[in-house]
Coordinates of C-alpha atoms in Angstrom, one line a residue:
M1 CA 0.0 0.0 0.0
T2 CA 1.1 3.6 -0.6
T3 CA 1.6 5.3 2.8
H4 CA 2.7 8.9 2.3
S5 CA 1.1 12.3 2.5
Q6 CA -1.7 11.1 0.2
G7 CA -2.7 8.3 2.6
I8 CA -3.4 4.7 1.6
R9 CA -4.7 4.9 -2.0
I10 CA -6.3 1.9 -3.6
E11 CA -7.1 1.5 -7.3
H12 CA -10.7 0.1 -7.5
R13 CA -12.8 -0.6 -10.6
G14 CA -10.1 1.0 -12.7
A15 CA -10.2 4.4 -10.8
V16 CA -7.4 5.9 -8.8
P17 CA -7.9 8.5 -6.0
Q18 CA -7.0 12.0 -6.9
V19 CA -5.6 14.4 -4.1
H20 CA -5.0 18.1 -4.7
P21 CA -1.4 19.1 -3.9
T22 CA -2.6 21.4 -1.1
A23 CA -4.7 18.8 0.6
Y24 CA -3.6 16.7 3.6
V25 CA -4.5 13.0 3.8
A26 CA -3.2 11.3 6.9
P27 CA -1.0 8.2 6.4
T28 CA -3.6 5.9 7.9
A29 CA -6.6 7.3 6.0
T30 CA -7.8 5.1 3.1
L31 CA -9.0 6.3 -0.3
V32 CA -10.6 3.7 -2.5
G33 CA -11.4 4.2 -6.2
D34 CA -12.8 7.4 -7.6
V35 CA -12.2 9.7 -4.7
R36 CA -11.5 13.4 -5.4
I37 CA -9.9 15.4 -2.6
G38 CA -10.1 19.2 -3.2
P39 CA -7.8 22.1 -2.4
R40 CA -6.8 22.5 1.3
A41 CA -9.1 19.6 2.3
R42 CA -8.0 17.6 5.4
V43 CA -8.7 13.9 5.7
M44 CA -7.6 12.7 9.1
Y45 CA -6.3 9.4 10.7
G46 CA -8.3 6.3 10.1
A47 CA -10.9 7.8 7.8
V48 CA -12.2 5.6 5.0
L49 CA -13.5 7.1 1.7
D50 CA -14.8 4.3 -0.5
A51 CA -16.2 5.1 -3.9
E52 CA -17.5 1.6 -4.9
G53 CA -19.1 2.0 -8.3
S54 CA -19.7 5.8 -7.9
Y55 CA -17.5 8.6 -6.6
V56 CA -16.6 10.5 -3.4
E57 CA -15.9 14.3 -3.8
V58 CA -14.5 16.4 -0.9
G59 CA -14.6 20.2 -1.5
E60 CA -12.1 22.9 -0.7
A61 CA -11.1 23.3 3.0
T62 CA -13.5 20.5 4.0
V63 CA -12.4 18.5 7.0
V64 CA -13.1 14.8 7.4
C65 CA -12.1 13.7 11.0
E66 CA -10.7 10.5 12.4
N67 CA -12.4 7.2 11.7
A68 CA -15.2 8.7 9.6
V69 CA -16.6 6.5 6.8
L70 CA -17.8 8.0 3.5
R71 CA -19.1 5.3 1.1
A72 CA -20.7 5.9 -2.3
S73 CA -22.6 3.2 -4.2
A74 CA -24.2 2.3 -7.5
V75 CA -26.2 -0.7 -6.3
A76 CA -29.7 0.8 -6.4
T77 CA -28.9 4.0 -8.3
N78 CA -25.9 6.2 -8.7
Q79 CA -25.3 7.5 -5.1
P80 CA -22.1 9.5 -4.9
V81 CA -20.9 11.2 -1.7
R82 CA -20.5 14.9 -2.3
L83 CA -19.2 17.3 0.3
A84 CA -19.1 20.9 -0.8
D85 CA -16.6 23.5 0.4
H86 CA -16.0 24.2 4.1
V87 CA -17.9 21.2 5.4
F88 CA -16.8 19.7 8.8
V89 CA -17.3 15.9 9.3
G90 CA -16.7 14.8 12.9
P91 CA -15.0 11.7 14.1
H92 CA -16.8 8.4 13.6
A93 CA -19.4 9.9 11.3
T94 CA -20.9 7.7 8.6
L95 CA -22.0 9.3 5.3
L96 CA -23.5 6.9 2.7
G97 CA -24.4 8.1 -0.9
C98 CA -25.5 11.6 0.3
T99 CA -24.9 15.3 -0.5
V100 CA -23.7 17.8 2.0
R101 CA -23.8 21.4 0.9
R102 CA -21.3 24.2 1.9
A103 CA -20.4 25.2 5.4
S104 CA -22.4 22.4 7.1
Y105 CA -21.2 21.0 10.4
L106 CA -21.7 17.2 11.0
A107 CA -20.7 16.3 14.6
T108 CA -19.2 13.2 16.1
S109 CA -21.0 9.9 15.3
V110 CA -23.5 11.5 12.9
S111 CA -25.0 9.3 10.2
V112 CA -26.4 10.6 6.9
L113 CA -27.9 7.9 4.7
Q114 CA -28.5 7.3 1.0
E115 CA -29.8 10.2 -1.2
A116 CA -30.2 12.5 1.8
R117 CA -29.3 16.2 1.2
V118 CA -28.0 18.4 4.0
G119 CA -28.6 22.1 3.3
A120 CA -25.9 24.8 3.4
G121 CA -25.0 26.0 6.9
S122 CA -26.8 23.1 8.6
V123 CA -25.8 21.5 11.9
V124 CA -26.3 17.8 12.5
A125 CA -25.4 17.4 16.2
V126 CA -23.8 14.5 18.0
A127 CA -25.1 11.1 17.1
A128 CA -28.1 12.4 15.1
L129 CA -29.3 10.5 12.1
V130 CA -30.4 12.0 8.8
H131 CA -32.4 9.2 7.1
A132 CA -32.5 8.2 3.4
R133 CA -34.0 10.7 0.9
T134 CA -34.4 13.3 3.7
E135 CA -33.9 17.0 2.6
L136 CA -32.6 19.3 5.3
P137 CA -33.2 23.0 4.4
D138 CA -30.4 25.5 4.6
E139 CA -29.2 26.3 8.2
C140 CA -31.3 23.5 9.6
F141 CA -30.4 22.3 13.1
V142 CA -30.8 18.6 14.1
P143 CA -30.4 18.2 17.8
P144 CA -28.2 15.5 19.4
Y145 CA -29.5 11.9 19.1
M146 CA -32.5 12.9 17.0
L147 CA -33.8 11.4 13.8
A148 CA -34.4 13.7 10.8
I149 CA -36.6 12.1 8.2
G150 CA -38.6 13.0 5.1
D151 CA -39.2 16.0 2.9
P152 CA -40.3 18.3 4.4
V153 CA -38.1 17.1 7.3
Q154 CA -39.6 15.8 10.5
L155 CA -37.5 15.6 13.7
L156 CA -38.2 12.6 15.9
A157 CA -36.7 11.6 19.2
P158 CA -35.5 8.1 20.0
G159 CA -38.4 6.1 21.3
D160 CA -41.0 8.2 19.6
P161 CA -43.8 5.8 18.6
A162 CA -44.0 7.5 15.2
V163 CA -40.4 6.3 14.3
P164 CA -41.2 2.7 13.0
Q165 CA -43.9 3.9 10.7
A166 CA -41.9 6.9 9.5
I167 CA -39.0 4.6 8.6
G168 CA -41.3 2.0 7.1
R169 CA -42.8 4.6 4.7
L170 CA -39.3 5.4 3.3
G171 CA -38.8 2.1 1.4
F172 CA -35.2 2.2 2.7
A173 CA -34.3 -1.3 1.5
N174 CA -35.2 -0.2 -2.1
T175 CA -33.3 3.1 -1.8
A176 CA -30.2 1.6 -0.4
F177 CA -30.0 -1.8 -1.9
G178 CA -32.6 -2.0 -4.7
I179 CA -34.6 -4.5 -2.8
D180 CA -38.4 -4.6 -2.8
A181 CA -38.8 -7.1 0.0
S182 CA -41.7 -6.5 2.3
W183 CA -41.1 -4.3 5.4
T184 CA -42.4 -7.2 7.5
D185 CA -40.4 -9.9 5.9
R186 CA -37.2 -9.0 7.8
T187 CA -35.3 -12.3 7.3
A188 CA -35.7 -12.4 3.5
R189 CA -34.8 -8.7 3.3
H190 CA -31.7 -9.0 5.4
E191 CA -30.6 -12.1 3.5
R192 CA -30.9 -10.2 0.2
I193 CA -29.1 -7.2 1.6
A194 CA -26.2 -9.4 2.5
E195 CA -26.2 -10.9 -0.9
V196 CA -26.2 -7.5 -2.6
R197 CA -23.4 -6.2 -0.5
A198 CA -21.3 -9.4 -0.9
A199 CA -21.6 -9.0 -4.7
E200 CA -20.8 -5.2 -4.6
F201 CA -17.8 -5.7 -2.3
G202 CA -16.6 -8.6 -4.3
A203 CA -15.2 -6.1 -6.8
H204 CA -12.4 -5.5 -4.2
L205 CA -10.9 -8.8 -5.1
D206 CA -9.3 -6.9 -8.0
D207 CA -8.0 -3.9 -6.0
R208 CA -4.4 -2.9 -6.1
P209 CA -2.3 -0.2 -4.6
A210 CA -2.4 3.0 -6.6
T211 CA 0.8 4.1 -8.0
A212 CA 2.1 7.6 -7.2

C-alpha cells in the first residue's frame, strides 16, 4: 500500500484516488477508487473514503475527521458522496451516498444515509441520524440523538412511537439496496441485503495499490 502524504490509496474498478497538492490526507486514511480530494481539504487518521461504483468528492477546505466513513454506491442508483466546500465531518461519522452542501457541520458519530441532502450551513449534532432521501433545508439544526426524516423534514426523538412507521414509509431497502422485500419480511430482506453487499464488495478482489 502507498503510505505517504496522500494516505493509503487503492485503485478500485479502474479508478485511482486524486488528491489536490494542497490537501492533507493522513498516512492511515484510506481512499478507495474514484475519490476526489479538493484544495486544502483535510482527511484525518483512520478515515475511509470508498467510492465503490460511484465517486466521493471532498470540497475545498473541507475536513473529514478521524475514523469517519464515506461510502458511495451504485447498487440501487448512482449514489455519490458529495461534500461541498468548508464542510466539517466529525470523528466516527458515517456518510452513505449523500450530498452535504457548503459550510455544514456534522458532529461526532452522525449518520447521513443514501440520497439525503444536507442544506448549506446546517448542523447535525452529536449522534443524530439523517435518514435516506431526507432533505434538510439550509441552516437546519438537528439536535443530538434525533432522527431527521422526510421532505419536508420531520424531527423525531428516539423512542417516539412514530419512528417505526416513518422509517417504514421510506422504502429504505429499495433506496439503499434496490430490494423490494416486504417491510415485515425481515429475514428475507436481510438475507438479500447481505447478498447485494457481498456482490458489490466482491469487486475489491481486483483492487491494487495506486501508483504515485
